[in-house]
């Protein structure tokens, strides 16, 4: 395989190690050894030794959520997610991506998103149209929320309106490149999509990304892959926390008890864990659940839901078990993926809310 020397070292270090097997949300959901980092690296070591064809590991590669729980857990500092990203690129370059990945790539080409959707709900369209004028701040909804979490994206716009800030929402919002980077890694096509977006984003001083996955590519991949963007990118959660601190959102503390479902893109990839707690503690009491902050557990990924919905359902159900075991009353999400999958599996007796919903309620 044409992968980096570092990835080869990771494969050789992980293939006989069991230390992070217990924290993989996919492995825990499926109960299958093949889903943890060690087994995936063992399979790749066979490809490296030409005992297995690359195509034989393709499904296994796409079963990894790239959530970095294993990377965070690794006391010796190895990063199996780096390997997964490089092997995705290798599969794409060799034309060996699985059929379901090809379908999603076709959808991106035809419709601009992996879901192949073209219609945005009327309410979001109308809310966005009110902010078509150019300002210094661009609010990026992102493909996931635009096509799957319309009501929440509209509420996020309402919250920014309540803060009295001037912001722009683009009718033809460019693709941040998150979907391409998840599917084929650092391919030239991914970088081209990112560069196009960065050119548009650079016309603003600040870009606020509603979706943690989009924030992660803007704040990490753009830098790592030399995609020039002059605007300052901020996560929606951090931006809302700032609006509260600056007194632009006058929240009143109530008696409700909130628990954060930390997005792994924010907590691990960007090491951002406190803004959600600042927001929730301004609105009520904060209680923590098992596996919080950088130890958070994935609660769902909508791209993976396109090709392994049963596993995504179990991943969300597992996270609900964590929440129930800690007597959570209101679970609060930062990510549209996690909101949608948790919402579809929500047990009785616990509420599910988004950050914007919590703040709108406590104004
Ligand atoms: S990431 Fe670290 S803990 Fe996990 S299998 Fe590799 S070496 Fe072991
Ligand atoms: S990145 Fe997440 S899903 Fe992938 S092997 Fe590591 S813990 Fe499992």
PDB file of N, CA, C and O and ligand atoms in Angstrom, residues 10-11 13-21 23 36-39 41 69-81, ligand 1:
ATOM      1  N   UNK A  10       2.319   2.392  12.790  1.00  0.00           N
ATOM      2  CA  UNK A  10       1.095   2.266  13.607  1.00  0.00           C
ATOM      3  C   UNK A  10       0.500   0.863  13.416  1.00  0.00           C
ATOM      4  O   UNK A  10       0.141   0.189  14.383  1.00  0.00           O
ATOM      5  N   UNK A  11       0.438   0.423  12.158  1.00  0.00           N
ATOM      6  CA  UNK A  11      -0.109  -0.916  11.872  1.00  0.00           C
ATOM      7  C   UNK A  11       0.673  -1.968  12.661  1.00  0.00           C
ATOM      8  O   UNK A  11       0.098  -2.827  13.330  1.00  0.00           O
ATOM      9  N   UNK A  13       2.458  -1.598  15.345  1.00  0.00           N
ATOM     10  CA  UNK A  13       2.358  -1.450  16.799  1.00  0.00           C
ATOM     11  C   UNK A  13       1.006  -1.903  17.318  1.00  0.00           C
ATOM     12  O   UNK A  13       0.908  -2.468  18.401  1.00  0.00           O
ATOM     13  N   UNK A  14      -0.039  -1.627  16.554  1.00  0.00           N
ATOM     14  CA  UNK A  14      -1.398  -1.930  17.029  1.00  0.00           C
ATOM     15  C   UNK A  14      -1.781  -3.395  16.862  1.00  0.00           C
ATOM     16  O   UNK A  14      -2.649  -3.884  17.583  1.00  0.00           O
ATOM     17  N   UNK A  15      -1.174  -4.083  15.905  1.00  0.00           N
ATOM     18  CA  UNK A  15      -1.757  -5.374  15.510  1.00  0.00           C
ATOM     19  C   UNK A  15      -1.748  -6.433  16.609  1.00  0.00           C
ATOM     20  O   UNK A  15      -2.516  -7.381  16.547  1.00  0.00           O
ATOM     21  N   UNK A  16      -0.895  -6.295  17.619  1.00  0.00           N
ATOM     22  CA  UNK A  16      -0.926  -7.275  18.713  1.00  0.00           C
ATOM     23  C   UNK A  16      -1.330  -6.649  20.043  1.00  0.00           C
ATOM     24  O   UNK A  16      -1.064  -7.196  21.102  1.00  0.00           O
ATOM     25  N   UNK A  17      -1.931  -5.486  19.977  1.00  0.00           N
ATOM     26  CA  UNK A  17      -2.254  -4.765  21.215  1.00  0.00           C
ATOM     27  C   UNK A  17      -3.760  -4.776  21.460  1.00  0.00           C
ATOM     28  O   UNK A  17      -4.544  -4.564  20.553  1.00  0.00           O
ATOM     29  N   UNK A  18      -4.129  -4.967  22.695  1.00  0.00           N
ATOM     30  CA  UNK A  18      -5.561  -5.049  23.036  1.00  0.00           C
ATOM     31  C   UNK A  18      -6.021  -3.853  23.867  1.00  0.00           C
ATOM     32  O   UNK A  18      -7.168  -3.806  24.289  1.00  0.00           O
ATOM     33  N   UNK A  19      -5.125  -2.921  24.121  1.00  0.00           N
ATOM     34  CA  UNK A  19      -5.391  -1.960  25.188  1.00  0.00           C
ATOM     35  C   UNK A  19      -6.593  -1.028  24.974  1.00  0.00           C
ATOM     36  O   UNK A  19      -7.132  -0.507  25.926  1.00  0.00           O
ATOM     37  N   UNK A  20      -6.981  -0.800  23.720  1.00  0.00           N
ATOM     38  CA  UNK A  20      -8.095   0.148  23.539  1.00  0.00           C
ATOM     39  C   UNK A  20      -9.361  -0.535  23.042  1.00  0.00           C
ATOM     40  O   UNK A  20     -10.313   0.130  22.662  1.00  0.00           O
ATOM     41  N   UNK A  21      -9.399  -1.848  23.071  1.00  0.00           N
ATOM     42  CA  UNK A  21     -10.526  -2.555  22.453  1.00  0.00           C
ATOM     43  C   UNK A  21     -11.865  -2.224  23.116  1.00  0.00           C
ATOM     44  O   UNK A  21     -12.910  -2.225  22.476  1.00  0.00           O
ATOM     45  N   UNK A  23     -13.052   0.542  24.227  1.00  0.00           N
ATOM     46  CA  UNK A  23     -13.671   1.863  24.097  1.00  0.00           C
ATOM     47  C   UNK A  23     -14.220   2.135  22.685  1.00  0.00           C
ATOM     48  O   UNK A  23     -14.746   3.208  22.436  1.00  0.00           O
ATOM     49  N   UNK A  36     -12.544  -3.309  16.245  1.00  0.00           N
ATOM     50  CA  UNK A  36     -11.661  -2.472  17.059  1.00  0.00           C
ATOM     51  C   UNK A  36     -10.352  -2.188  16.321  1.00  0.00           C
ATOM     52  O   UNK A  36     -10.052  -2.794  15.288  1.00  0.00           O
ATOM     53  N   UNK A  37      -9.614  -1.238  16.845  1.00  0.00           N
ATOM     54  CA  UNK A  37      -8.415  -0.756  16.149  1.00  0.00           C
ATOM     55  C   UNK A  37      -7.405  -1.885  15.909  1.00  0.00           C
ATOM     56  O   UNK A  37      -6.831  -2.004  14.824  1.00  0.00           O
ATOM     57  N   UNK A  38      -7.231  -2.708  16.906  1.00  0.00           N
ATOM     58  CA  UNK A  38      -6.213  -3.767  16.805  1.00  0.00           C
ATOM     59  C   UNK A  38      -6.513  -4.734  15.649  1.00  0.00           C
ATOM     60  O   UNK A  38      -5.651  -5.041  14.828  1.00  0.00           O
ATOM     61  N   UNK A  39      -7.770  -5.183  15.558  1.00  0.00           N
ATOM     62  CA  UNK A  39      -8.117  -6.156  14.516  1.00  0.00           C
ATOM     63  C   UNK A  39      -8.015  -5.519  13.123  1.00  0.00           C
ATOM     64  O   UNK A  39      -7.602  -6.170  12.156  1.00  0.00           O
ATOM     65  N   UNK A  41      -5.964  -3.125  12.278  1.00  0.00           N
ATOM     66  CA  UNK A  41      -4.535  -2.994  11.941  1.00  0.00           C
ATOM     67  C   UNK A  41      -3.929  -4.363  11.611  1.00  0.00           C
ATOM     68  O   UNK A  41      -3.057  -4.475  10.755  1.00  0.00           O
ATOM     69  N   UNK A  69     -11.515   7.705  19.629  1.00  0.00           N
ATOM     70  CA  UNK A  69     -11.535   7.220  21.013  1.00  0.00           C
ATOM     71  C   UNK A  69     -10.303   6.343  21.265  1.00  0.00           C
ATOM     72  O   UNK A  69      -9.677   6.421  22.320  1.00  0.00           O
ATOM     73  N   UNK A  70      -9.941   5.514  20.253  1.00  0.00           N
ATOM     74  CA  UNK A  70      -8.766   4.646  20.416  1.00  0.00           C
ATOM     75  C   UNK A  70      -7.494   5.491  20.487  1.00  0.00           C
ATOM     76  O   UNK A  70      -6.617   5.252  21.326  1.00  0.00           O
ATOM     77  N   UNK A  71      -7.409   6.502  19.631  1.00  0.00           N
ATOM     78  CA  UNK A  71      -6.228   7.373  19.603  1.00  0.00           C
ATOM     79  C   UNK A  71      -6.058   8.062  20.954  1.00  0.00           C
ATOM     80  O   UNK A  71      -4.952   8.144  21.489  1.00  0.00           O
ATOM     81  N   UNK A  72      -7.155   8.543  21.504  1.00  0.00           N
ATOM     82  CA  UNK A  72      -7.091   9.245  22.793  1.00  0.00           C
ATOM     83  C   UNK A  72      -6.675   8.282  23.900  1.00  0.00           C
ATOM     84  O   UNK A  72      -5.944   8.631  24.810  1.00  0.00           O
ATOM     85  N   UNK A  73      -7.141   7.036  23.800  1.00  0.00           N
ATOM     86  CA  UNK A  73      -6.894   6.035  24.842  1.00  0.00           C
ATOM     87  C   UNK A  73      -5.451   5.505  24.802  1.00  0.00           C
ATOM     88  O   UNK A  73      -4.936   5.002  25.788  1.00  0.00           O
ATOM     89  N   UNK A  74      -4.792   5.630  23.642  1.00  0.00           N
ATOM     90  CA  UNK A  74      -3.497   4.969  23.441  1.00  0.00           C
ATOM     91  C   UNK A  74      -2.388   5.633  24.262  1.00  0.00           C
ATOM     92  O   UNK A  74      -1.981   6.760  23.967  1.00  0.00           O
ATOM     93  N   UNK A  75      -1.888   4.911  25.255  1.00  0.00           N
ATOM     94  CA  UNK A  75      -0.847   5.505  26.109  1.00  0.00           C
ATOM     95  C   UNK A  75       0.478   5.631  25.367  1.00  0.00           C
ATOM     96  O   UNK A  75       1.345   6.409  25.759  1.00  0.00           O
ATOM     97  N   UNK A  76       0.627   4.860  24.283  1.00  0.00           N
ATOM     98  CA  UNK A  76       1.889   4.940  23.550  1.00  0.00           C
ATOM     99  C   UNK A  76       1.803   5.914  22.368  1.00  0.00           C
ATOM    100  O   UNK A  76       2.744   6.037  21.583  1.00  0.00           O
ATOM    101  N   UNK A  77       0.667   6.589  22.227  1.00  0.00           N
ATOM    102  CA  UNK A  77       0.563   7.682  21.257  1.00  0.00           C
ATOM    103  C   UNK A  77       0.362   7.273  19.805  1.00  0.00           C
ATOM    104  O   UNK A  77       0.608   8.068  18.900  1.00  0.00           O
ATOM    105  N   UNK A  78      -0.103   6.058  19.556  1.00  0.00           N
ATOM    106  CA  UNK A  78      -0.360   5.659  18.166  1.00  0.00           C
ATOM    107  C   UNK A  78      -1.736   6.166  17.728  1.00  0.00           C
ATOM    108  O   UNK A  78      -2.615   6.360  18.561  1.00  0.00           O
ATOM    109  N   UNK A  79      -1.896   6.342  16.421  1.00  0.00           N
ATOM    110  CA  UNK A  79      -3.127   6.953  15.903  1.00  0.00           C
ATOM    111  C   UNK A  79      -3.705   6.119  14.752  1.00  0.00           C
ATOM    112  O   UNK A  79      -3.441   6.392  13.575  1.00  0.00           O
ATOM    113  N   UNK A  80      -4.518   5.113  15.070  1.00  0.00           N
ATOM    114  CA  UNK A  80      -5.089   4.267  14.013  1.00  0.00           C
ATOM    115  C   UNK A  80      -5.991   5.040  13.038  1.00  0.00           C
ATOM    116  O   UNK A  80      -6.199   4.594  11.916  1.00  0.00           O
ATOM    117  N   UNK A  81      -6.515   6.189  13.463  1.00  0.00           N
ATOM    118  CA  UNK A  81      -7.397   6.966  12.584  1.00  0.00           C
ATOM    119  C   UNK A  81      -6.605   7.540  11.402  1.00  0.00           C
ATOM    120  O   UNK A  81      -7.115   7.640  10.288  1.00  0.00           O
TER     121      UNK A  81
HETATM  122  S1  LIG B   1      -4.103   2.572  19.384  1.00  0.00           S
HETATM  123 FE1  LIG B   1      -2.672   2.139  21.060  1.00  0.00          FE
HETATM  124  S2  LIG B   1      -3.954   1.051  22.538  1.00  0.00           S
HETATM  125 FE2  LIG B   1      -5.041   0.941  20.579  1.00  0.00          FE
HETATM  126  S3  LIG B   1      -4.353  -0.957  19.582  1.00  0.00           S
HETATM  127 FE3  LIG B   1      -2.998   0.691  18.876  1.00  0.00          FE
HETATM  128  S4  LIG B   1      -1.227   0.625  20.261  1.00  0.00           S
HETATM  129 FE4  LIG B   1      -2.911  -0.479  21.270  1.00  0.00          FE
END
